[in-house]
Amino acid sequence: MQEIKDTIKEVVLAVMPITLVVFILQFSILWLPIEAFVQFLVGVLFVSVGLILFLLGVHIGLLPVGEMIGSALPKTGKLYLILFFGFLLGFVVTVAEPDVRVLALQVDQVSGGEISRNVLVYSVALGVGIFVLLAMLRIIFNIKITYLLMGGYGVVFLLASFTPASFIPISFDAGGVTTGPMTVPFILALGVGVASVIRGKTSSTDSFGLVALASIGPIIAVLILGVIYG
């Protein structure tokens, strides 16, 4: 019960500032049509309820399951299973990420359907899956994250020199939207589970490197997509 109260308080504190700003603008500068303003209020209500339910789902189901999966995989003693399911989970959780779908829809509309939303979603998910796989390797073999980050962004800047200019901002936006409310909790929990089994609880902070690496994958994937389309 306390968790529900804390979640409601967290959402109210998060949504209230933007609501107050729109209220002030509405009755001082904007004076939007009453229908539009009522739609905004209804939207705020729906967003608040949705966030409350979503955050409760994350805390009750997503985080514990992610950590349990991460803890169970190393116990199999099979490297290929850890890597395969790391890739698979990174892929499917990104496909379910709402932020990625919003970006794909916007790009689809702006490009007039030339860049299909499904192509963009699955390209981004593929990039995340591959880099979650690399992050699993990093935890298992204790590879310094600086090496992977330098290598990853080196590939990014190399590809950017061959990619059409219109794809470069989309690629970096793709890297940003993958750090959304669905992907981050699950990937972090997965990393905590793997790290805690392989090198003990003191090394569970390695999971935070997963998000840093996972955000590089979509950038590279969209840049490659730009090279193909170009």
Short mmCIF file of C-alpha atoms in Angstrom, two decimals:
data_model
loop_
_atom_site.label_atom_id
_atom_site.label_comp_id
_atom_site.label_asym_id
_atom_site.label_seq_id
_atom_site.Cartn_x
_atom_site.Cartn_y
_atom_site.Cartn_z
CA MET A 1 0.00 0.00 0.00
CA GLN A 2 2.85 2.37 0.82
CA GLU A 3 4.37 1.69 -2.60
CA ILE A 4 1.11 2.75 -4.28
CA LYS A 5 1.02 5.98 -2.24
CA ASP A 6 4.64 6.75 -3.07
CA THR A 7 4.03 6.12 -6.78
CA ILE A 8 0.97 8.40 -6.83
CA LYS A 9 2.93 11.13 -5.06
CA GLU A 10 5.82 10.73 -7.50
CA VAL A 11 3.55 11.04 -10.55
CA VAL A 12 1.64 14.03 -9.16
CA LEU A 13 4.90 15.87 -8.45
CA ALA A 14 6.14 15.03 -11.96
CA VAL A 15 2.98 16.10 -13.83
CA MET A 16 2.00 19.11 -11.71
CA PRO A 17 4.68 21.58 -12.93
CA ILE A 18 3.79 21.28 -16.64
CA THR A 19 0.10 21.49 -15.76
CA LEU A 20 0.63 24.71 -13.79
CA VAL A 21 2.71 26.23 -16.60
CA VAL A 22 -0.05 25.52 -19.15
CA PHE A 23 -2.64 26.96 -16.74
CA ILE A 24 -0.63 30.18 -16.41
CA LEU A 25 -0.10 30.46 -20.17
CA GLN A 26 -3.75 29.70 -20.89
CA PHE A 27 -5.10 32.55 -18.74
CA SER A 28 -2.35 35.07 -19.48
CA ILE A 29 -1.07 34.68 -23.07
CA LEU A 30 -2.47 31.78 -25.07
CA TRP A 31 -6.24 31.76 -24.43
CA LEU A 32 -6.67 28.48 -26.28
CA PRO A 33 -10.19 27.41 -27.31
CA ILE A 34 -12.01 25.90 -24.35
CA GLU A 35 -12.30 22.55 -26.19
CA ALA A 36 -8.51 22.33 -26.58
CA PHE A 37 -7.93 23.26 -22.94
CA VAL A 38 -10.41 20.64 -21.72
CA GLN A 39 -8.70 18.06 -23.95
CA PHE A 40 -5.40 18.99 -22.29
CA LEU A 41 -6.89 18.47 -18.82
CA VAL A 42 -8.37 15.11 -19.81
CA GLY A 43 -4.99 14.17 -21.31
CA VAL A 44 -3.22 15.09 -18.08
CA LEU A 45 -5.61 12.86 -16.15
CA PHE A 46 -5.07 9.92 -18.52
CA VAL A 47 -1.30 10.41 -18.52
CA SER A 48 -1.23 10.51 -14.72
CA VAL A 49 -3.28 7.32 -14.36
CA GLY A 50 -1.21 5.62 -17.04
CA LEU A 51 2.08 6.59 -15.39
CA ILE A 52 0.88 5.35 -12.01
CA LEU A 53 -0.11 1.98 -13.45
CA PHE A 54 3.07 1.76 -15.52
CA LEU A 55 5.41 2.55 -12.63
CA LEU A 56 3.61 0.07 -10.40
CA GLY A 57 4.04 -2.55 -13.12
CA VAL A 58 7.76 -1.74 -13.37
CA HIS A 59 8.30 -2.10 -9.62
CA ILE A 60 6.07 -5.13 -9.15
CA GLY A 61 6.90 -7.16 -12.25
CA LEU A 62 9.50 -5.77 -14.64
CA LEU A 63 12.41 -5.16 -12.28
CA PRO A 64 12.13 -8.41 -10.26
CA VAL A 65 11.71 -10.56 -13.39
CA GLY A 66 14.60 -8.84 -15.16
CA GLU A 67 16.88 -9.44 -12.20
CA MET A 68 15.75 -13.06 -11.82
CA ILE A 69 16.43 -13.73 -15.52
CA GLY A 70 19.83 -12.10 -15.19
CA SER A 71 20.61 -14.26 -12.16
CA ALA A 72 19.41 -17.49 -13.78
CA LEU A 73 21.30 -17.20 -17.07
CA PRO A 74 24.88 -17.37 -15.65
CA LYS A 75 23.94 -20.42 -13.60
CA THR A 76 23.44 -22.38 -16.82
CA GLY A 77 27.20 -22.10 -17.37
CA LYS A 78 26.65 -21.58 -21.11
CA LEU A 79 28.03 -18.39 -22.59
CA TYR A 80 25.98 -18.63 -25.77
CA LEU A 81 22.72 -18.71 -23.77
CA ILE A 82 23.67 -15.57 -21.84
CA LEU A 83 24.57 -13.76 -25.05
CA PHE A 84 21.57 -15.00 -27.02
CA PHE A 85 19.00 -14.09 -24.38
CA GLY A 86 20.78 -10.80 -23.66
CA PHE A 87 20.39 -9.94 -27.35
CA LEU A 88 16.81 -11.24 -27.52
CA LEU A 89 15.63 -9.40 -24.40
CA GLY A 90 17.30 -6.17 -25.51
CA PHE A 91 15.58 -6.50 -28.89
CA VAL A 92 12.04 -7.28 -27.70
CA VAL A 93 11.99 -4.74 -24.86
CA THR A 94 13.04 -2.02 -27.34
CA VAL A 95 10.27 -3.02 -29.75
CA ALA A 96 7.86 -2.48 -26.82
CA GLU A 97 9.41 0.89 -25.89
CA PRO A 98 6.77 3.66 -26.36
CA ASP A 99 9.39 6.38 -27.00
CA VAL A 100 10.84 4.43 -29.94
CA ARG A 101 7.41 4.08 -31.52
CA VAL A 102 6.71 7.80 -31.12
CA LEU A 103 9.99 8.65 -32.89
CA ALA A 104 9.31 6.10 -35.65
CA LEU A 105 5.82 7.54 -36.21
CA GLN A 106 7.18 11.09 -36.47
CA VAL A 107 9.94 10.06 -38.90
CA ASP A 108 7.42 8.10 -40.98
CA GLN A 109 5.16 11.16 -41.24
CA VAL A 110 7.95 13.64 -41.97
CA SER A 111 9.51 11.40 -44.64
CA GLY A 112 6.15 10.77 -46.27
CA GLY A 113 6.41 7.04 -45.63
CA GLU A 114 9.82 6.74 -47.29
CA ILE A 115 11.29 5.56 -43.98
CA SER A 116 8.80 3.02 -42.66
CA ARG A 117 8.09 3.13 -38.95
CA ASN A 118 8.52 -0.65 -38.68
CA VAL A 119 11.90 -0.54 -40.41
CA LEU A 120 13.08 2.14 -37.98
CA VAL A 121 11.69 0.37 -34.90
CA TYR A 122 13.32 -2.96 -35.76
CA SER A 123 16.60 -1.31 -36.77
CA VAL A 124 16.78 0.48 -33.42
CA ALA A 125 15.83 -2.73 -31.58
CA LEU A 126 18.52 -4.64 -33.45
CA GLY A 127 21.12 -2.07 -32.42
CA VAL A 128 20.07 -2.27 -28.78
CA GLY A 129 20.09 -6.07 -28.82
CA ILE A 130 23.62 -6.24 -30.23
CA PHE A 131 24.99 -3.78 -27.71
CA VAL A 132 23.25 -5.48 -24.78
CA LEU A 133 25.04 -8.62 -25.98
CA LEU A 134 28.34 -6.69 -25.92
CA ALA A 135 27.48 -5.39 -22.46
CA MET A 136 26.98 -8.97 -21.27
CA LEU A 137 30.45 -9.80 -22.60
CA ARG A 138 31.82 -6.79 -20.76
CA ILE A 139 30.39 -8.01 -17.44
CA ILE A 140 31.51 -11.60 -17.97
CA PHE A 141 35.08 -10.80 -19.04
CA ASN A 142 35.46 -7.63 -16.94
CA ILE A 143 36.22 -5.43 -19.95
CA LYS A 144 36.65 -1.72 -19.20
CA ILE A 145 33.64 0.24 -20.37
CA THR A 146 35.87 3.03 -21.68
CA TYR A 147 37.19 0.71 -24.40
CA LEU A 148 33.70 -0.18 -25.58
CA LEU A 149 32.49 3.42 -25.44
CA MET A 150 35.48 4.71 -27.38
CA GLY A 151 35.13 1.94 -29.97
CA GLY A 152 31.38 2.45 -30.27
CA TYR A 153 31.53 6.20 -30.74
CA GLY A 154 34.50 5.79 -33.07
CA VAL A 155 32.24 3.69 -35.31
CA VAL A 156 29.50 6.33 -34.93
CA PHE A 157 31.70 9.18 -36.15
CA LEU A 158 33.11 7.04 -38.95
CA LEU A 159 29.63 6.13 -40.22
CA ALA A 160 28.44 9.73 -39.85
CA SER A 161 30.92 10.77 -42.53
CA PHE A 162 29.21 8.44 -45.05
CA THR A 163 25.59 8.88 -43.97
CA PRO A 164 23.21 11.44 -45.54
CA ALA A 165 22.91 14.53 -43.33
CA SER A 166 19.18 13.98 -42.75
CA PHE A 167 19.84 10.66 -40.97
CA ILE A 168 22.39 11.97 -38.47
CA PRO A 169 19.95 13.82 -36.15
CA ILE A 170 17.50 10.91 -36.39
CA SER A 171 20.23 8.48 -35.34
CA PHE A 172 21.13 10.44 -32.20
CA ASP A 173 17.44 10.88 -31.34
CA ALA A 174 17.11 7.10 -31.69
CA GLY A 175 19.89 6.68 -29.15
CA GLY A 176 18.04 8.98 -26.77
CA VAL A 177 14.58 7.43 -27.00
CA THR A 178 15.88 3.96 -26.16
CA THR A 179 16.64 5.22 -22.64
CA GLY A 180 12.91 5.21 -21.96
CA PRO A 181 10.67 3.92 -19.16
CA MET A 182 10.40 0.39 -20.57
CA THR A 183 13.95 -0.31 -21.73
CA VAL A 184 16.07 1.17 -18.94
CA PRO A 185 14.51 -0.59 -15.90
CA PHE A 186 14.57 -4.00 -17.58
CA ILE A 187 18.12 -3.73 -18.93
CA LEU A 188 19.43 -2.41 -15.61
CA ALA A 189 17.74 -5.24 -13.72
CA LEU A 190 19.10 -7.78 -16.21
CA GLY A 191 22.63 -6.43 -15.71
CA VAL A 192 22.29 -6.43 -11.92
CA GLY A 193 21.25 -10.09 -12.00
CA VAL A 194 24.12 -11.17 -14.27
CA ALA A 195 26.77 -9.14 -12.41
CA SER A 196 25.63 -10.27 -8.96
CA VAL A 197 25.99 -13.94 -9.89
CA ILE A 198 29.26 -13.70 -11.84
CA ARG A 199 31.25 -11.37 -9.61
CA GLY A 200 29.15 -10.80 -6.50
CA LYS A 201 26.95 -8.04 -5.25
CA THR A 202 29.82 -5.56 -5.05
CA SER A 203 30.09 -5.64 -8.86
CA SER A 204 26.39 -5.12 -9.56
CA THR A 205 27.08 -1.47 -10.43
CA ASP A 206 28.41 -2.82 -13.75
CA SER A 207 24.79 -2.93 -14.89
CA PHE A 208 24.78 0.84 -15.23
CA GLY A 209 27.15 0.50 -18.16
CA LEU A 210 24.49 -1.44 -20.05
CA VAL A 211 22.38 1.65 -20.67
CA ALA A 212 25.40 3.68 -21.79
CA LEU A 213 26.30 0.97 -24.29
CA ALA A 214 22.74 0.21 -25.34
CA SER A 215 22.21 3.82 -26.41
CA ILE A 216 25.09 3.54 -28.92
CA GLY A 217 23.52 0.61 -30.77
CA PRO A 218 20.52 2.53 -32.18
CA ILE A 219 22.78 5.37 -33.36
CA ILE A 220 24.92 2.95 -35.36
CA ALA A 221 21.88 1.05 -36.65
CA VAL A 222 20.16 4.19 -37.97
CA LEU A 223 23.41 5.48 -39.48
CA ILE A 224 23.79 2.18 -41.35
CA LEU A 225 20.15 2.51 -42.40
CA GLY A 226 21.02 5.95 -43.75
CA VAL A 227 23.92 4.54 -45.75
CA ILE A 228 21.56 1.92 -47.25
CA TYR A 229 18.82 4.45 -48.04
CA GLY A 230 21.39 6.94 -49.33
#
